[in-house]
Coordinates of C-alpha atoms in Angstrom, one line a residue:
Chain A
X1 CA -6.2 -59.2 59.1
X2 CA -7.0 -62.7 57.9
X3 CA -9.5 -63.2 60.6
X4 CA -11.5 -60.2 59.3
X5 CA -11.9 -61.9 55.9
X6 CA -15.2 -63.4 54.8
X7 CA -15.8 -66.5 52.7
X8 CA -13.5 -67.5 49.8
X9 CA -15.2 -68.7 46.6
X10 CA -14.2 -72.3 47.5
X11 CA -16.2 -72.0 50.7
X12 CA -19.4 -71.1 49.0
X13 CA -22.2 -73.4 47.8
X14 CA -25.6 -72.9 46.3
X15 CA -28.4 -72.3 48.9
X16 CA -26.2 -70.7 51.6
X17 CA -28.0 -67.7 53.1
X18 CA -27.6 -64.9 55.6
X19 CA -29.6 -62.0 56.8
X20 CA -29.4 -58.7 58.6
X21 CA -32.3 -56.6 59.9
X22 CA -32.9 -53.4 61.6
X23 CA -35.9 -51.4 62.8
X24 CA -36.2 -48.3 60.7
X25 CA -36.2 -45.1 62.7
X26 CA -36.7 -41.4 62.0
X27 CA -33.0 -41.0 62.8
X28 CA -32.2 -43.4 59.8
X29 CA -34.4 -41.4 57.5
X30 CA -33.0 -38.0 58.5
X31 CA -29.4 -39.3 58.4
X32 CA -29.9 -41.0 55.0
X33 CA -31.3 -37.8 53.6
X34 CA -28.2 -36.0 54.9
X35 CA -25.6 -38.3 53.4
X36 CA -27.5 -38.9 50.1
X37 CA -28.8 -35.5 49.6
X38 CA -32.2 -37.1 48.9
X39 CA -34.6 -34.7 50.6
X40 CA -37.7 -35.8 48.6
X41 CA -40.6 -34.7 50.8
X42 CA -42.1 -38.1 50.6
X43 CA -39.4 -39.1 53.1
X44 CA -39.4 -35.9 55.2
X45 CA -42.7 -34.1 55.0
X46 CA -45.8 -35.7 56.5
X47 CA -48.2 -33.1 54.9
X48 CA -46.8 -33.9 51.4
X49 CA -46.5 -37.6 52.0
X50 CA -50.1 -38.0 53.3
X51 CA -51.3 -36.7 49.8
X52 CA -49.4 -39.4 47.9
X53 CA -50.5 -43.0 47.3
X54 CA -48.3 -43.9 50.3
X55 CA -50.5 -41.9 52.8
X56 CA -47.5 -40.9 54.9
X57 CA -43.8 -40.7 55.1
X58 CA -41.7 -43.7 53.8
X59 CA -38.0 -44.6 54.0
X60 CA -35.7 -44.2 51.0
X61 CA -35.7 -47.3 48.8
X62 CA -32.0 -47.2 48.6
X63 CA -31.9 -47.4 52.4
X64 CA -33.3 -50.9 52.0
X65 CA -30.6 -51.7 49.5
X66 CA -28.0 -50.6 52.0
X67 CA -29.1 -53.4 54.2
X68 CA -28.5 -55.8 51.4
X69 CA -25.0 -54.3 51.1
X70 CA -24.6 -54.9 54.9
X71 CA -25.3 -58.7 54.6
X72 CA -23.1 -59.1 51.6
X73 CA -20.3 -57.1 53.0
X74 CA -20.3 -58.4 56.5
X75 CA -21.7 -61.9 56.3
X76 CA -22.1 -63.6 53.0
X77 CA -19.7 -63.6 51.2
X78 CA -18.3 -61.0 53.8
X79 CA -15.2 -58.9 53.7
X80 CA -12.9 -59.3 50.8
X81 CA -15.7 -59.6 48.2
X82 CA -16.1 -57.0 45.5
X83 CA -19.5 -55.6 44.5
X84 CA -20.0 -56.1 40.8
X85 CA -23.7 -55.7 40.1
X86 CA -27.1 -55.2 41.9
X87 CA -30.6 -55.1 40.6
X88 CA -33.4 -53.8 42.8
X89 CA -37.2 -53.9 42.3
X90 CA -39.1 -51.8 44.8
X91 CA -42.3 -53.7 45.6
X92 CA -43.7 -51.9 48.6
X93 CA -42.9 -49.0 50.9
X94 CA -41.2 -49.2 54.2
X95 CA -42.0 -46.9 57.1
X96 CA -40.4 -45.8 60.4
X97 CA -41.1 -48.3 63.1
X98 CA -41.0 -51.3 60.8
X99 CA -38.3 -53.9 61.0
X100 CA -36.6 -54.4 57.7
X101 CA -34.8 -57.7 57.1
X102 CA -32.4 -58.1 54.2
X103 CA -31.7 -61.7 53.2
X104 CA -29.2 -63.1 50.6
X105 CA -29.0 -66.6 49.2
X106 CA -26.3 -68.0 46.9
X107 CA -27.9 -68.8 43.6
X108 CA -25.0 -69.8 41.4
X109 CA -21.2 -69.8 41.5
X110 CA -18.8 -69.3 38.5
X111 CA -15.7 -70.6 40.2
X112 CA -13.5 -69.9 37.2
X113 CA -14.4 -66.2 37.1
X114 CA -14.8 -66.1 40.9
X115 CA -18.2 -64.6 40.4
X116 CA -21.1 -65.4 42.7
X117 CA -24.7 -64.5 42.1
X118 CA -27.1 -64.1 45.0
X119 CA -30.8 -63.6 45.3
X120 CA -31.4 -60.5 47.5
X121 CA -34.6 -59.7 49.2
X122 CA -35.8 -57.3 51.8
X123 CA -38.9 -58.1 53.8
X124 CA -41.1 -56.5 56.5
X125 CA -43.2 -59.0 58.4
X126 CA -42.5 -61.6 55.7
X127 CA -43.8 -59.3 53.0
X128 CA -41.3 -58.7 50.2
X129 CA -40.6 -55.0 49.8
X130 CA -37.4 -55.2 47.6
X131 CA -36.2 -58.0 45.5
X132 CA -33.3 -58.4 43.1
X133 CA -30.0 -60.1 42.5
X134 CA -26.4 -59.3 43.3
X135 CA -23.2 -60.4 41.6
X136 CA -19.9 -60.3 43.6
X137 CA -16.4 -61.3 42.9
X138 CA -15.1 -63.4 45.7
X139 CA -11.4 -64.0 46.2
X140 CA -10.0 -67.6 45.8
X141 CA -7.8 -69.1 48.4
X142 CA -5.4 -70.3 45.8
Chain B
X1 CA -48.1 -28.7 48.6
X2 CA -48.3 -28.4 44.8
X3 CA -45.2 -26.3 44.6
X4 CA -43.2 -29.1 46.2
X5 CA -44.2 -31.5 43.4
X6 CA -41.7 -32.4 40.7
X7 CA -42.4 -33.1 36.9
X8 CA -45.5 -34.8 35.7
X9 CA -45.2 -37.4 33.0
X10 CA -46.5 -34.9 30.4
X11 CA -43.7 -32.5 31.2
X12 CA -40.9 -35.0 30.5
X13 CA -39.1 -35.7 27.2
X14 CA -36.3 -37.9 26.1
X15 CA -32.8 -36.5 26.7
X16 CA -33.8 -34.3 29.7
X17 CA -31.1 -34.6 32.3
X18 CA -30.1 -33.5 35.9
X19 CA -27.3 -34.2 38.3
X20 CA -26.3 -33.9 41.9
X21 CA -22.8 -34.2 43.3
X22 CA -21.1 -34.3 46.6
X23 CA -17.6 -34.7 47.8
X24 CA -17.3 -38.0 49.7
X25 CA -16.1 -37.4 53.3
X26 CA -15.2 -39.8 56.1
X27 CA -18.3 -38.5 57.8
X28 CA -20.4 -39.8 54.9
X29 CA -18.7 -43.3 55.2
X30 CA -19.0 -43.5 59.0
X31 CA -22.7 -42.4 58.9
X32 CA -23.5 -44.7 56.0
X33 CA -22.0 -47.6 57.9
X34 CA -24.0 -46.7 60.9
X35 CA -27.4 -46.5 59.3
X36 CA -26.9 -49.4 56.9
X37 CA -25.1 -51.7 59.3
X38 CA -22.5 -52.3 56.5
X39 CA -19.4 -52.3 58.7
X40 CA -17.2 -54.1 56.0
X41 CA -13.6 -53.3 56.9
X42 CA -12.9 -52.3 53.4
X43 CA -14.9 -49.1 54.2
X44 CA -13.8 -48.6 57.8
X45 CA -10.4 -50.2 58.4
X46 CA -7.3 -48.9 56.7
X47 CA -5.1 -51.8 57.7
X48 CA -7.5 -54.3 56.2
X49 CA -8.3 -52.1 53.2
X50 CA -4.7 -51.6 52.2
X51 CA -4.2 -55.3 51.7
X52 CA -7.1 -55.5 49.2
X53 CA -7.0 -54.7 45.5
X54 CA -8.2 -51.2 46.4
X55 CA -5.1 -50.4 48.4
X56 CA -7.2 -48.3 50.8
X57 CA -10.6 -47.5 52.2
X58 CA -13.4 -47.0 49.7
X59 CA -16.9 -45.7 50.0
X60 CA -19.9 -48.1 50.0
X61 CA -21.1 -48.8 46.4
X62 CA -24.7 -48.2 47.6
X63 CA -23.7 -44.7 48.8
X64 CA -23.1 -43.9 45.2
X65 CA -26.6 -45.3 44.4
X66 CA -28.0 -43.1 47.1
X67 CA -26.9 -40.0 45.1
X68 CA -28.8 -41.3 42.1
X69 CA -31.8 -41.5 44.3
X70 CA -31.2 -37.8 45.3
X71 CA -31.3 -36.7 41.7
X72 CA -34.4 -38.8 40.9
X73 CA -36.3 -37.8 44.0
X74 CA -35.5 -34.1 44.1
X75 CA -34.8 -33.0 40.5
X76 CA -35.8 -35.3 37.7
X77 CA -38.6 -36.6 37.9
X78 CA -38.6 -35.0 41.3
X79 CA -41.1 -35.3 44.3
X80 CA -44.2 -37.4 43.5
X81 CA -42.4 -40.0 41.4
X82 CA -42.4 -43.7 42.6
X83 CA -39.2 -45.8 42.4
X84 CA -40.0 -49.0 40.6
X85 CA -36.6 -50.5 39.6
X86 CA -32.8 -49.7 39.7
X87 CA -29.9 -51.6 38.2
X88 CA -26.4 -50.8 39.3
X89 CA -23.1 -51.9 37.8
X90 CA -20.1 -50.9 40.0
X91 CA -17.2 -50.1 37.7
X92 CA -14.6 -48.5 40.0
X93 CA -14.1 -47.6 43.6
X94 CA -14.8 -44.2 45.2
X95 CA -12.7 -42.8 48.0
X96 CA -13.1 -40.1 50.6
X97 CA -12.0 -36.8 49.1
X98 CA -13.4 -37.5 45.6
X99 CA -16.4 -35.6 44.3
X100 CA -19.0 -38.0 43.1
X101 CA -21.5 -36.7 40.6
X102 CA -24.8 -38.6 39.9
X103 CA -26.4 -37.8 36.6
X104 CA -29.7 -39.1 35.2
X105 CA -31.1 -38.8 31.6
X106 CA -34.6 -39.6 30.4
X107 CA -34.2 -42.5 28.0
X108 CA -37.8 -43.5 27.3
X109 CA -41.3 -42.7 28.4
X110 CA -44.3 -45.0 28.4
X111 CA -47.0 -42.3 28.9
X112 CA -49.9 -45.0 29.0
X113 CA -48.3 -46.7 32.0
X114 CA -46.7 -43.5 33.3
X115 CA -43.4 -45.3 33.4
X116 CA -40.2 -43.5 32.7
X117 CA -36.8 -45.1 32.1
X118 CA -33.6 -43.1 32.8
X119 CA -30.0 -43.8 32.3
X120 CA -28.3 -43.3 35.7
X121 CA -24.5 -42.9 36.0
X122 CA -22.1 -41.8 38.7
X123 CA -18.7 -40.3 37.8
X124 CA -15.6 -39.0 39.5
X125 CA -13.6 -36.7 37.4
X126 CA -15.5 -37.8 34.3
X127 CA -14.7 -41.5 34.9
X128 CA -17.8 -43.8 35.2
X129 CA -17.8 -45.5 38.6
X130 CA -21.4 -46.7 38.6
X131 CA -23.8 -47.1 35.7
X132 CA -27.3 -48.5 35.3
X133 CA -30.9 -47.7 34.7
X134 CA -33.8 -46.6 36.7
X135 CA -37.6 -47.0 36.1
X136 CA -39.9 -44.7 37.9
X137 CA -43.7 -44.2 37.9
X138 CA -44.4 -40.5 37.4
X139 CA -47.9 -39.0 38.1
X140 CA -50.0 -37.6 35.3
X141 CA -51.6 -34.2 35.5
X142 CA -54.9 -35.6 34.2
Chain C
X1 CA -21.2 -27.8 36.9
X2 CA -23.4 -25.2 35.3
X3 CA -26.5 -27.4 35.6
X4 CA -26.0 -27.3 39.4
X5 CA -26.4 -23.5 39.5
X6 CA -29.4 -21.7 40.7
X7 CA -31.1 -18.5 39.3
X8 CA -29.0 -15.6 38.2
X9 CA -30.0 -12.1 39.2
X10 CA -31.4 -11.4 35.8
X11 CA -33.8 -14.4 36.1
X12 CA -35.5 -13.2 39.3
X13 CA -38.6 -11.0 39.7
X14 CA -40.5 -9.7 42.6
X15 CA -43.2 -12.2 43.8
X16 CA -41.3 -15.3 42.8
X17 CA -41.5 -17.8 45.7
X18 CA -40.4 -21.3 46.7
X19 CA -40.8 -23.5 49.8
X20 CA -39.4 -26.6 51.5
X21 CA -40.9 -28.5 54.3
X22 CA -40.2 -31.3 56.7
X23 CA -41.8 -33.0 59.6
X24 CA -39.8 -32.4 62.7
X25 CA -38.7 -35.6 64.4
X26 CA -36.9 -36.3 67.6
X27 CA -33.9 -37.3 65.4
X28 CA -33.8 -33.8 64.1
X29 CA -33.8 -32.3 67.6
X30 CA -31.1 -34.7 68.9
X31 CA -28.9 -34.2 65.9
X32 CA -29.4 -30.5 65.9
X33 CA -28.4 -30.5 69.6
X34 CA -25.3 -32.5 68.8
X35 CA -24.0 -30.4 66.0
X36 CA -24.9 -27.0 67.5
X37 CA -24.0 -27.7 71.1
X38 CA -27.4 -26.3 72.1
X39 CA -28.3 -28.7 74.8
X40 CA -30.9 -26.5 76.5
X41 CA -33.3 -28.8 78.4
X42 CA -36.3 -27.1 76.8
X43 CA -35.3 -29.1 73.7
X44 CA -34.1 -32.4 75.3
X45 CA -35.6 -32.8 78.7
X46 CA -39.4 -33.4 79.0
X47 CA -39.4 -33.0 82.8
X48 CA -37.8 -29.5 82.5
X49 CA -39.8 -28.5 79.5
X50 CA -43.2 -29.3 81.0
X51 CA -42.6 -26.7 83.7
X52 CA -42.0 -24.0 81.1
X53 CA -44.6 -21.9 79.3
X54 CA -44.2 -24.3 76.4
X55 CA -45.5 -27.3 78.5
X56 CA -43.2 -29.7 76.7
X57 CA -40.2 -30.1 74.5
X58 CA -39.8 -27.7 71.5
X59 CA -37.5 -27.7 68.5
X60 CA -34.6 -25.2 68.3
X61 CA -35.6 -21.9 66.8
X62 CA -32.5 -22.0 64.6
X63 CA -33.6 -25.3 63.3
X64 CA -36.5 -23.4 61.7
X65 CA -34.0 -20.9 60.3
X66 CA -32.1 -23.8 58.8
X67 CA -35.1 -24.7 56.6
X68 CA -35.2 -21.1 55.3
X69 CA -31.5 -21.7 54.3
X70 CA -32.5 -24.8 52.6
X71 CA -35.0 -23.0 50.4
X72 CA -32.6 -20.1 49.7
X73 CA -29.6 -22.4 49.0
X74 CA -31.3 -25.1 46.9
X75 CA -34.3 -23.5 45.2
X76 CA -34.6 -19.7 45.2
X77 CA -32.2 -18.2 44.4
X78 CA -30.4 -21.6 44.6
X79 CA -26.8 -22.6 44.4
X80 CA -24.3 -19.8 43.6
X81 CA -26.1 -17.2 45.8
X82 CA -24.2 -15.7 48.8
X83 CA -26.0 -15.3 52.1
X84 CA -25.6 -11.7 53.3
X85 CA -28.1 -11.1 56.0
X86 CA -31.0 -12.8 57.8
X87 CA -33.5 -11.5 60.4
X88 CA -35.6 -13.9 62.4
X89 CA -38.6 -13.2 64.7
X90 CA -39.6 -16.3 66.6
X91 CA -43.4 -16.2 67.0
X92 CA -44.4 -19.6 68.2
X93 CA -42.8 -22.9 69.2
X94 CA -42.5 -25.9 67.0
X95 CA -42.7 -29.4 68.3
X96 CA -41.7 -32.9 67.1
X97 CA -44.4 -34.3 64.9
X98 CA -45.4 -31.0 63.4
X99 CA -44.6 -30.3 59.8
X100 CA -42.6 -27.1 59.3
X101 CA -42.8 -25.3 55.9
X102 CA -40.2 -22.6 55.1
X103 CA -41.3 -20.3 52.3
X104 CA -39.4 -17.4 50.7
X105 CA -40.7 -14.7 48.3
X106 CA -38.7 -12.2 46.3
X107 CA -39.5 -8.7 47.7
X108 CA -37.0 -6.5 46.0
X109 CA -34.0 -6.7 43.6
X110 CA -31.1 -4.3 43.4
X111 CA -29.7 -5.4 40.1
X112 CA -26.8 -3.0 40.2
X113 CA -25.5 -4.4 43.5
X114 CA -26.8 -7.9 42.7
X115 CA -28.6 -7.9 46.0
X116 CA -32.0 -9.6 46.4
X117 CA -34.2 -9.3 49.4
X118 CA -36.7 -12.0 50.2
X119 CA -39.5 -12.3 52.8
X120 CA -38.9 -15.5 54.7
X121 CA -41.5 -17.3 56.8
X122 CA -41.9 -20.6 58.5
X123 CA -45.4 -22.0 59.1
X124 CA -47.0 -25.0 60.9
X125 CA -50.6 -25.6 59.7
X126 CA -50.6 -22.1 58.1
X127 CA -49.7 -20.5 61.4
X128 CA -46.5 -18.3 61.3
X129 CA -43.9 -19.6 63.7
X130 CA -40.9 -17.6 62.3
X131 CA -40.9 -14.5 60.1
X132 CA -38.1 -12.3 58.8
X133 CA -36.2 -11.2 55.8
X134 CA -33.1 -12.4 54.0
X135 CA -30.7 -10.6 51.8
X136 CA -28.6 -12.5 49.2
X137 CA -26.0 -11.6 46.7
X138 CA -27.0 -13.4 43.4
X139 CA -24.4 -13.7 40.5
X140 CA -25.1 -12.0 37.2
X141 CA -24.9 -13.9 33.9
X142 CA -22.8 -11.1 32.4
Chain D
X1 CA -35.4 -29.0 88.0
X2 CA -34.5 -25.6 89.4
X3 CA -30.8 -26.3 89.2
X4 CA -31.1 -26.7 85.4
X5 CA -32.5 -23.1 85.1
X6 CA -30.2 -20.4 83.8
X7 CA -30.2 -16.7 84.8
X8 CA -33.2 -14.7 85.9
X9 CA -33.6 -11.2 84.5
X10 CA -32.6 -9.8 87.9
X11 CA -29.3 -11.6 87.8
X12 CA -28.2 -10.0 84.5
X13 CA -26.3 -6.8 83.9
X14 CA -24.9 -5.1 80.9
X15 CA -21.5 -6.3 79.7
X16 CA -21.9 -9.9 81.0
X17 CA -20.7 -12.3 78.4
X18 CA -20.3 -16.0 77.5
X19 CA -19.0 -18.0 74.6
X20 CA -19.1 -21.5 73.1
X21 CA -16.8 -22.8 70.4
X22 CA -16.3 -25.9 68.3
X23 CA -14.2 -27.1 65.5
X24 CA -16.2 -27.4 62.3
X25 CA -15.9 -30.9 60.9
X26 CA -17.2 -32.5 57.7
X27 CA -19.5 -34.5 60.0
X28 CA -21.1 -31.2 61.1
X29 CA -21.6 -30.2 57.6
X30 CA -23.0 -33.5 56.4
X31 CA -25.4 -33.7 59.4
X32 CA -26.4 -30.1 59.1
X33 CA -27.3 -30.7 55.4
X34 CA -29.4 -33.7 56.5
X35 CA -31.5 -32.1 59.2
X36 CA -31.9 -28.7 57.4
X37 CA -32.3 -30.2 53.9
X38 CA -29.8 -27.6 52.7
X39 CA -27.8 -29.5 50.2
X40 CA -26.4 -26.5 48.4
X41 CA -23.3 -27.7 46.5
X42 CA -21.2 -24.9 47.9
X43 CA -21.3 -26.9 51.2
X44 CA -21.1 -30.5 49.8
X45 CA -19.4 -30.5 46.4
X46 CA -15.7 -29.4 46.1
X47 CA -15.8 -29.3 42.3
X48 CA -18.7 -26.8 42.4
X49 CA -17.4 -24.9 45.4
X50 CA -13.9 -24.4 43.9
X51 CA -15.5 -22.4 41.1
X52 CA -17.2 -20.0 43.5
X53 CA -15.7 -16.9 45.1
X54 CA -15.1 -19.1 48.2
X55 CA -12.7 -21.4 46.3
X56 CA -13.8 -24.5 48.3
X57 CA -16.6 -26.0 50.5
X58 CA -17.9 -23.8 53.3
X59 CA -20.1 -24.5 56.3
X60 CA -23.7 -23.4 56.3
X61 CA -24.1 -19.9 57.6
X62 CA -27.0 -20.9 59.9
X63 CA -24.6 -23.5 61.4
X64 CA -22.8 -20.5 62.9
X65 CA -26.1 -19.2 64.1
X66 CA -26.7 -22.5 65.8
X67 CA -23.6 -22.0 68.0
X68 CA -25.0 -18.6 69.1
X69 CA -28.2 -20.4 70.0
X70 CA -26.0 -22.8 72.0
X71 CA -24.5 -19.9 74.1
X72 CA -27.9 -18.2 74.6
X73 CA -29.7 -21.5 75.5
X74 CA -27.1 -23.1 77.7
X75 CA -25.0 -20.2 79.3
X76 CA -26.3 -16.7 79.0
X77 CA -29.2 -16.2 79.8
X78 CA -29.4 -20.1 79.7
X79 CA -32.3 -22.5 80.2
X80 CA -35.6 -20.9 80.8
X81 CA -35.1 -18.0 78.4
X82 CA -37.3 -17.5 75.3
X83 CA -35.9 -16.6 71.9
X84 CA -37.6 -13.6 70.5
X85 CA -35.5 -12.2 67.8
X86 CA -32.1 -12.7 66.1
X87 CA -30.3 -10.8 63.3
X88 CA -27.4 -12.2 61.5
X89 CA -25.0 -10.6 59.1
X90 CA -22.7 -13.1 57.4
X91 CA -19.3 -11.4 57.0
X92 CA -16.9 -14.3 56.0
X93 CA -17.1 -18.0 55.2
X94 CA -16.2 -20.8 57.6
X95 CA -14.6 -24.0 56.6
X96 CA -14.1 -27.5 57.9
X97 CA -11.1 -27.6 60.3
X98 CA -11.7 -24.0 61.5
X99 CA -12.7 -23.5 65.2
X100 CA -15.7 -21.3 65.4
X101 CA -16.4 -19.3 68.6
X102 CA -19.8 -17.9 69.3
X103 CA -19.8 -15.1 71.9
X104 CA -22.7 -13.1 73.4
X105 CA -22.6 -10.0 75.5
X106 CA -25.6 -8.4 77.3
X107 CA -26.2 -5.0 75.7
X108 CA -29.4 -3.8 77.3
X109 CA -32.1 -5.0 79.7
X110 CA -35.7 -4.0 79.8
X111 CA -36.6 -5.3 83.2
X112 CA -40.2 -4.3 83.0
X113 CA -40.8 -6.4 79.8
X114 CA -38.1 -9.0 80.8
X115 CA -36.4 -8.4 77.5
X116 CA -32.7 -8.7 77.2
X117 CA -30.7 -7.6 74.1
X118 CA -27.4 -9.2 73.5
X119 CA -24.6 -8.6 70.9
X120 CA -23.9 -12.0 69.2
X121 CA -20.8 -12.6 67.2
X122 CA -19.1 -15.6 65.7
X123 CA -15.3 -15.5 65.1
X124 CA -12.6 -17.7 63.7
X125 CA -9.1 -16.8 64.8
X126 CA -10.5 -13.5 66.1
X127 CA -11.9 -12.6 62.7
X128 CA -15.7 -11.8 62.8
X129 CA -17.6 -14.2 60.5
X130 CA -21.1 -13.5 61.7
X131 CA -22.4 -10.6 63.7
X132 CA -25.8 -9.5 64.9
X133 CA -28.1 -9.1 67.8
X134 CA -30.5 -11.4 69.8
X135 CA -33.4 -10.4 71.9
X136 CA -34.6 -12.9 74.6
X137 CA -37.3 -12.9 77.2
X138 CA -35.8 -13.9 80.5
X139 CA -38.0 -15.1 83.4
X140 CA -38.2 -13.0 86.6
X141 CA -37.7 -14.5 90.0
X142 CA -40.7 -12.7 91.3

């Protein structure tokens, strides 16, 4: 199993970064509604959504957050880390057809407590759509 | 479309609350992995997960956050609101078979800016597994 | 759990109505085919569907019925009700990209038997595509 | 495309029957909730469902109907038919893990109008859970 493990806290340094992206599809939106129970018509109903400030259907904000979780949980720090805290500021909507990129960058490391803080941002065409910060507990090799 | 709309800011008062719950199934975990790209083995791989402090597979933390989004987007404040900010503190793991309840309570209202702050909490058997705060912009009737 | 419950039979009166709508996507059609097993080419195969009277792929009729179920089960009467009977008359096809609105209206109430009859209709751009009637058993407060 | 076509009205006779079955899984229930928007807690929330007369989570009634649609649309009469009418009487709940069989039997044929009426029934372990009748328009070879 060891080869499935991600970084240990000793392996990390400030400025390290990683990203994961995917193109948002209607399938993602329909499935996200199903597993979350979030059937808000702004995500599912064009007629309703066109009358909002968004002028059409948008993806769930937390769907963007789930891509941040993907980077943290699979790349940096990767498997073995424990999610402690996440802040999310939703800056702009994301729509089906757009490619959403989640990027994380190590901001600070508390080696004694094994806590790592990362900047977390989601972008579409280099425009920030979500920004925030994550704190993870990362195992030590010792 | 009007009957699909949720609360307007004038309709809200401190202390109002709503909740949504669902039993976490393996289907939720598999589908969440698929749409998020978060294939961390702690969620998908029993052999790996048993060797972690969780002693078995756990649901994605952001899956819990998605149930908070469901309450906010469908019940309180409901359709028409705009997600501005969410903080999440992950307190305990959630496993398939457990029933996860997301509850939100109006904490404060800034009518001038149409901003509403809610306490957001997820529980399993009355134990808090996620806690945090959401800020939403809620339309005015005027 | 009480706050998750819908209307009780004493809360209902003739003429009350509710609706739920969603824009039909290819994802809905593909997923509906997958879970139902209804792989009729009129839903999945453009080449076949173009040679039918529909001149192109259409959504499953029962997909429309599922939106009626969504209104009944989440809004009116809402959680706690028991589905007894549903009639469905399919009047016109529904295609991907169209926004399908399911609306239900309380038609009659048999308080002694706790049975509520509702008119159920699905529309696209105010054109009726499905019509029928539902009977539900709705719990009493007593 | 002709080889994809189902029965023509001239091919049908009273008493012909066909069936389709599948084992209901949590994945079906989660996905059905997503595409229908029907997040009624009796389907998704064990804590809520245990306090109902069903004593646990049940599948959506219309999910059963979707299996009837699968038999009609893929086997008898099969591709090319047009769904005109369906009645559904929900007799008993269906749960994850149960194998649901939808069966249809030709009851009467109006060759002049190309309308075929079928008995439609869903069973679990030979117990009827849904019964009703379907009317379809079936193309003529002529």
